[in-house]
């Protein structure tokens, strides 16, 4: 098409080849834009294409791979393509949930980067008509021995906690890992879960020619401009200068916006609503128009701004926080305004829906943007990069570490003192996990559990990923992430029903990185089909690289489950002395890729344990059924650190327990010819340790047999302040659980406090 209507805005620079490169568009992409428009784009149009065709917004390297995910199922109400996925629960209730990354902003400004990540994911959920009831996070940092990593860790945790606490949404779970691959390039993934009546669901699809576009919430400033493009670049030594592209959050405004948005959705005065998130007003308006098959016209001169003299380019691309774009019925503008003003916010008409399919922006009488709307969103380039496994990986999988002379008791102490495996109480104590008074199981267990208001049922939530497994074998690692998330949810008694994912990788232009991505997604897809947990949406985060190289591949799974009767909830810690201990699943002593090799033998190598998906499905079914029959006192899945670590954690108990319990186990029958390290620290999948009243032991064993789940009675829960005892083929190991508890709960605080003291001394 060709048009002469578009005029440059006074003061805009001319569009040159150098300016195009600054906007991270390739020569081919720029040629495609000129062909689409039939002319040279304006400066504002160049900014729009740069944002919407960035990796962060367009998914141009990942779309073909993501299409392989299963996205339909009996619980699915809304799959990928909306602000959040939605699953059907019971009695008219549904759950909306999503996980997204805010990695790059957090690397240069950890507090605001993490806080605005939390704010953005909250808005994605409440724009579906759901009230947020829980937040989780998945955080990755470099080792705490490095001062920069400690700074990032402390700032991110405080940012997440402050924002969620101020808005009044409990942070109920998540995971934190530390590894060299994340030094200076942390991963900050935030997940939000909300509840709604299915009849209240609203989608971000503009409709109704003449309906009015309204800017609701905070004013637009210059913060966050080009945030989407920044998230689609590698981190470099110059990235610190990108601080102005990190948004600044205001959780108190967010709380008002949440309440105003939910009231608007329930009022019937609006037909669509979307967060002005990545790429700000541009993405929200263009995406809503494309979904509805309509055009839009916006006047940037009418957008409320914080600063005088903002140009259309700046207004369109600002990522100022706590803003919504609403499509109001054309005869309901005053009613919308009244609701928003009741919550001490503003609602300003800035445009309208058109019937010509164009994405048009004017500033007063001057047209500065005119682009075919559907093509802007749907005709972005799609790439299918080369995918080749790195030549060294096959050798790494064959590698065996040197034999260890460390005593198994000392090895367990080492694992409990490792920040990746130790208690994350230092983190979650900064979060309010009980606000709203619906938390049944909070942080520190396998999965969190939230009661659905005024019902008997609850939802379970968990985030999981073992990046070592994905690094060493992306396909098995992808399967393992889903399988562990499902086990964690099932250990609470809930049935896993669906996932969201946040796929964190390096540059897709590296063949070895794209191989990791493709194969991990293949594993996730296969596991989701086997476990009947469809993918409802999520986020791809590429270009997580620093001068040291790409981050460890980290496809984080956010799992949701349904517990029909909350009174059947099962915790992960032992509850009563004398209870019987039953080990579920087969133990083969698989140590490849294990925490034992990584943290005791300092070797990241070996083939990770394979995931047998039918075995995982049978274990999940058994855990859910056993909880329903009230057979279990506790259930804890076996993953990092194997049986020894799982038993230690179950003995140690929750942070405010009166004291740790003991456990006496006899593993000789199970051990057979296995070496002690494999028996205690092997990470075979498809396993869990459960406890039950002594009179229920035979029923548990019989039920497991009927379900096709191997089960072995291995001992009993001991007294408070007791010992953890392993009777093995050639030895007996005894450790005092008070000592283990002290090590486990102080591992991170000791490092942070010692570092703070050293920093002060320096």
Coordinates of N, CA, C and O in Angstrom, one line a residue, residues 102-115 136-161 174-190 235 418-421 423-424 426-428 430-431 465 467-468 504 544 546 550-554 556 599 604 748 751-752:
X102 N 11.4 -11.3 33.8 CA 11.8 -10.0 33.9 C 13.3 -10.0 34.2 O 13.8 -9.4 35.1
X103 N 14.0 -10.7 33.3 CA 15.4 -11.0 33.5 C 16.3 -9.9 33.3 O 17.1 -9.5 34.2
X104 N 16.3 -9.3 32.1 CA 17.2 -8.2 31.8 C 17.0 -7.0 32.7 O 18.0 -6.4 33.2
X105 N 15.8 -6.5 32.9 CA 15.7 -5.4 33.8 C 16.2 -5.7 35.2 O 16.8 -4.8 35.9
X106 N 16.1 -6.9 35.7 CA 16.6 -7.3 37.0 C 18.1 -7.4 37.1 O 18.7 -7.2 38.2
X107 N 18.7 -7.6 35.9 CA 20.2 -7.6 35.9 C 20.8 -6.3 36.1 O 21.9 -6.2 36.6
X108 N 20.1 -5.2 35.7 CA 20.7 -3.9 35.8 C 20.1 -3.1 36.9 O 20.7 -2.1 37.4
X109 N 18.9 -3.4 37.4 CA 18.2 -2.7 38.5 C 17.4 -3.7 39.2 O 16.2 -3.9 38.9
X110 N 18.0 -4.5 40.1 CA 17.3 -5.7 40.6 C 16.0 -5.4 41.4 O 15.0 -6.2 41.2
X111 N 16.0 -4.4 42.2 CA 14.8 -4.1 42.9 C 13.6 -3.8 42.0 O 12.5 -4.4 42.1
X112 N 13.7 -2.7 41.2 CA 12.6 -2.3 40.3 C 12.4 -3.4 39.2 O 11.2 -3.6 38.8
X113 N 13.4 -4.0 38.7 CA 13.2 -5.1 37.7 C 12.3 -6.2 38.3 O 11.4 -6.6 37.6
X114 N 12.6 -6.6 39.5 CA 11.8 -7.7 40.1 C 10.4 -7.2 40.5 O 9.4 -7.9 40.3
X115 N 10.3 -6.0 41.0 CA 9.0 -5.4 41.5 C 8.1 -5.3 40.3 O 6.9 -5.6 40.3
X136 N 4.0 -16.9 42.8 CA 5.2 -17.7 43.0 C 6.3 -17.1 42.2 O 6.1 -16.2 41.4
X137 N 7.5 -17.5 42.4 CA 8.6 -17.1 41.6 C 9.6 -18.2 41.4 O 9.7 -19.1 42.2
X138 N 10.4 -18.1 40.3 CA 11.5 -18.9 40.1 C 12.7 -18.0 39.8 O 12.7 -17.3 38.9
X139 N 13.7 -18.1 40.7 CA 14.8 -17.2 40.7 C 16.1 -17.9 40.5 O 16.3 -18.9 41.2
X140 N 17.0 -17.4 39.7 CA 18.3 -18.0 39.5 C 19.4 -16.9 39.6 O 19.3 -15.8 39.0
X141 N 20.5 -17.2 40.4 CA 21.6 -16.3 40.6 C 22.9 -17.0 40.5 O 22.9 -18.3 40.6
X142 N 24.0 -16.3 40.3 CA 25.3 -16.8 40.4 C 25.6 -17.1 41.9 O 24.9 -16.8 42.8
X143 N 26.8 -17.8 42.2 CA 27.1 -18.2 43.5 C 27.2 -16.9 44.5 O 27.6 -15.8 44.1
X144 N 26.8 -17.2 45.7 CA 26.7 -16.1 46.7 C 28.1 -15.7 47.2 O 28.2 -14.7 48.0
X145 N 29.2 -16.3 46.7 CA 30.5 -15.9 47.1 C 30.9 -14.6 46.4 O 31.8 -13.9 46.7
X146 N 30.1 -14.2 45.3 CA 30.4 -13.0 44.5 C 29.5 -11.9 45.0 O 28.3 -12.0 45.2
X147 N 30.1 -10.7 45.2 CA 29.4 -9.6 45.8 C 28.3 -9.1 44.9 O 27.2 -8.7 45.3
X148 N 28.5 -9.1 43.5 CA 27.5 -8.7 42.6 C 26.3 -9.6 42.7 O 25.1 -9.2 42.6
X149 N 26.6 -10.9 42.7 CA 25.4 -11.9 42.8 C 24.6 -11.7 44.1 O 23.4 -11.8 44.1
X150 N 25.3 -11.4 45.2 CA 24.6 -11.1 46.5 C 23.7 -9.9 46.3 O 22.6 -9.8 46.8
X151 N 24.3 -8.8 45.7 CA 23.5 -7.6 45.5 C 22.3 -7.9 44.6 O 21.1 -7.4 45.0
X152 N 22.4 -8.7 43.6 CA 21.3 -9.0 42.7 C 20.2 -9.8 43.5 O 19.0 -9.6 43.4
X153 N 20.7 -10.8 44.2 CA 19.9 -11.7 45.0 C 19.0 -10.9 46.0 O 17.8 -11.0 46.1
X154 N 19.7 -10.1 46.8 CA 19.0 -9.3 47.8 C 18.0 -8.3 47.2 O 16.9 -8.1 47.7
X155 N 18.4 -7.6 46.1 CA 17.5 -6.6 45.5 C 16.3 -7.3 44.9 O 15.2 -6.8 45.0
X156 N 16.5 -8.4 44.2 CA 15.4 -9.1 43.6 C 14.4 -9.6 44.6 O 13.2 -9.4 44.5
X157 N 14.9 -10.2 45.7 CA 14.0 -10.7 46.7 C 13.2 -9.6 47.3 O 12.0 -9.7 47.6
X158 N 13.8 -8.5 47.6 CA 13.1 -7.4 48.3 C 12.1 -6.8 47.3 O 11.0 -6.4 47.7
X159 N 12.5 -6.7 46.0 CA 11.5 -6.1 45.0 C 10.3 -7.0 44.9 O 9.2 -6.5 44.9
X160 N 10.5 -8.3 44.8 CA 9.3 -9.2 44.7 C 8.5 -9.1 46.0 O 7.2 -9.0 45.9
X161 N 9.1 -9.1 47.1 CA 8.4 -9.1 48.4 C 7.6 -7.8 48.6 O 6.4 -7.8 49.0
X174 N 7.7 -21.3 45.2 CA 8.6 -21.0 44.1 C 9.9 -21.8 44.3 O 10.0 -22.8 45.0
X175 N 11.0 -21.3 43.8 CA 12.3 -22.0 43.8 C 13.4 -20.9 43.6 O 13.2 -19.9 43.0
X176 N 14.5 -21.2 44.2 CA 15.7 -20.4 44.1 C 16.9 -21.3 43.9 O 17.1 -22.2 44.6
X177 N 17.7 -21.0 42.8 CA 18.9 -21.8 42.6 C 20.1 -20.8 42.4 O 19.9 -19.7 42.0
X178 N 21.2 -21.4 42.6 CA 22.5 -20.7 42.5 C 23.5 -21.5 41.6 O 23.7 -22.7 42.0
X179 N 24.0 -20.9 40.6 CA 25.0 -21.7 39.8 C 25.8 -20.7 39.0 O 25.3 -19.6 38.7
X180 N 27.0 -21.0 38.6 CA 27.9 -20.1 37.9 C 27.3 -19.6 36.6 O 27.6 -18.5 36.2
X181 N 26.5 -20.4 36.0 CA 25.9 -20.0 34.7 C 25.0 -18.8 34.8 O 24.6 -18.2 33.7
X182 N 24.6 -18.4 36.0 CA 23.7 -17.2 36.1 C 24.4 -16.0 36.7 O 23.8 -15.0 36.9
X183 N 25.7 -16.1 36.8 CA 26.5 -14.9 37.3 C 26.3 -13.7 36.4 O 26.4 -13.8 35.2
X184 N 25.9 -12.6 37.0 CA 25.6 -11.3 36.4 C 24.4 -11.3 35.5 O 24.0 -10.3 34.9
X185 N 23.8 -12.5 35.2 CA 22.6 -12.6 34.4 C 21.6 -13.4 35.1 O 21.3 -14.6 34.8
X186 N 20.9 -12.9 36.1 CA 19.9 -13.6 36.9 C 18.7 -13.9 36.1 O 18.4 -13.1 35.1
X187 N 18.0 -14.9 36.5 CA 16.7 -15.2 35.9 C 15.6 -14.8 36.9 O 15.7 -15.4 38.1
X188 N 14.7 -14.0 36.6 CA 13.6 -13.6 37.5 C 12.3 -13.9 36.8 O 11.8 -13.1 36.0
X189 N 11.7 -15.0 37.2 CA 10.4 -15.4 36.6 C 9.3 -15.3 37.7 O 9.4 -15.9 38.8
X190 N 8.2 -14.6 37.4 CA 7.1 -14.4 38.3 C 5.9 -15.0 37.8 O 5.5 -14.9 36.6
X235 N 23.0 -9.2 27.3 CA 23.6 -8.3 28.2 C 25.1 -8.1 27.9 O 25.8 -9.0 27.6
X418 N 24.2 -26.4 51.1 CA 24.4 -25.8 49.8 C 23.2 -24.9 49.5 O 22.0 -25.3 49.6
X419 N 23.4 -23.6 49.2 CA 22.3 -22.7 49.1 C 21.2 -23.1 48.1 O 20.0 -22.8 48.3
X420 N 21.6 -23.8 47.1 CA 20.5 -24.3 46.1 C 19.6 -25.3 46.7 O 18.4 -25.4 46.3
X421 N 20.1 -26.0 47.7 CA 19.3 -27.1 48.3 C 18.8 -26.8 49.7 O 17.8 -27.3 50.2
X423 N 17.2 -24.5 53.0 CA 16.0 -23.8 53.2 C 16.0 -22.4 52.6 O 17.1 -21.7 52.7
X424 N 14.9 -22.0 51.9 CA 14.8 -20.7 51.4 C 14.1 -19.7 52.3 O 13.5 -18.7 51.9
X426 N 15.1 -17.5 54.3 CA 15.6 -16.2 54.2 C 14.9 -15.4 53.1 O 14.6 -14.2 53.3
X427 N 14.5 -16.1 52.1 CA 13.8 -15.5 51.0 C 12.3 -15.3 51.3 O 11.8 -14.2 51.3
X428 N 11.6 -16.4 51.7 CA 10.1 -16.3 51.8 C 9.7 -15.6 53.1 O 8.5 -15.2 53.2
X430 N 10.5 -12.8 53.7 CA 10.3 -11.4 53.3 C 9.0 -11.2 52.5 O 8.6 -10.1 52.1
X431 N 8.3 -12.3 52.3 CA 7.0 -12.3 51.6 C 5.9 -12.5 52.6 O 6.1 -13.3 53.6
X465 N 12.2 -26.6 37.8 CA 13.1 -26.9 36.7 C 14.5 -27.3 37.3 O 15.0 -26.6 38.2
X467 N 18.0 -27.2 35.9 CA 18.7 -26.8 34.7 C 19.9 -27.7 34.4 O 20.3 -27.7 33.2
X468 N 20.4 -28.4 35.4 CA 21.6 -29.3 35.1 C 21.1 -30.4 34.1 O 21.8 -30.8 33.2
X504 N 13.6 -20.0 29.5 CA 14.8 -19.1 29.6 C 16.0 -19.7 28.9 O 16.5 -20.8 29.4
X544 N 19.4 -14.5 26.9 CA 19.9 -14.4 28.3 C 21.4 -14.7 28.2 O 21.8 -15.9 28.5
X546 N 25.5 -13.0 28.7 CA 26.5 -12.0 29.1 C 27.8 -12.3 28.4 O 27.9 -13.3 27.7
X550 N 26.0 -17.9 27.4 CA 24.6 -18.0 27.7 C 24.3 -18.6 29.1 O 25.2 -19.3 29.7
X551 N 23.2 -18.3 29.7 CA 22.8 -18.9 31.0 C 22.5 -20.4 30.7 O 22.4 -20.8 29.6
X552 N 22.5 -21.1 31.8 CA 22.1 -22.5 31.7 C 20.6 -22.5 31.2 O 19.8 -21.7 31.7
X553 N 20.3 -23.4 30.3 CA 19.0 -23.5 29.8 C 18.0 -23.8 31.0 O 18.2 -24.8 31.7
X554 N 16.9 -23.0 31.1 CA 16.1 -23.1 32.3 C 14.6 -23.0 31.9 O 14.0 -21.9 32.0
X556 N 11.3 -23.2 33.0 CA 10.5 -23.3 34.2 C 9.1 -23.7 34.0 O 8.4 -23.1 33.1
X599 N 27.6 -30.9 43.8 CA 28.0 -30.1 45.0 C 29.0 -30.8 45.9 O 29.6 -30.2 46.7
X604 N 29.7 -31.3 36.9 CA 28.4 -31.3 36.2 C 28.5 -32.1 34.9 O 28.9 -31.6 33.9
X748 N 21.8 -20.1 54.0 CA 21.8 -18.8 53.3 C 22.0 -17.6 54.2 O 22.8 -16.7 53.9
X751 N 25.7 -17.0 55.0 CA 26.5 -16.4 53.9 C 26.1 -14.9 53.7 O 27.0 -14.1 53.4
X752 N 24.9 -14.6 53.7 CA 24.5 -13.2 53.5 C 25.0 -12.3 54.7 O 25.5 -11.2 54.4

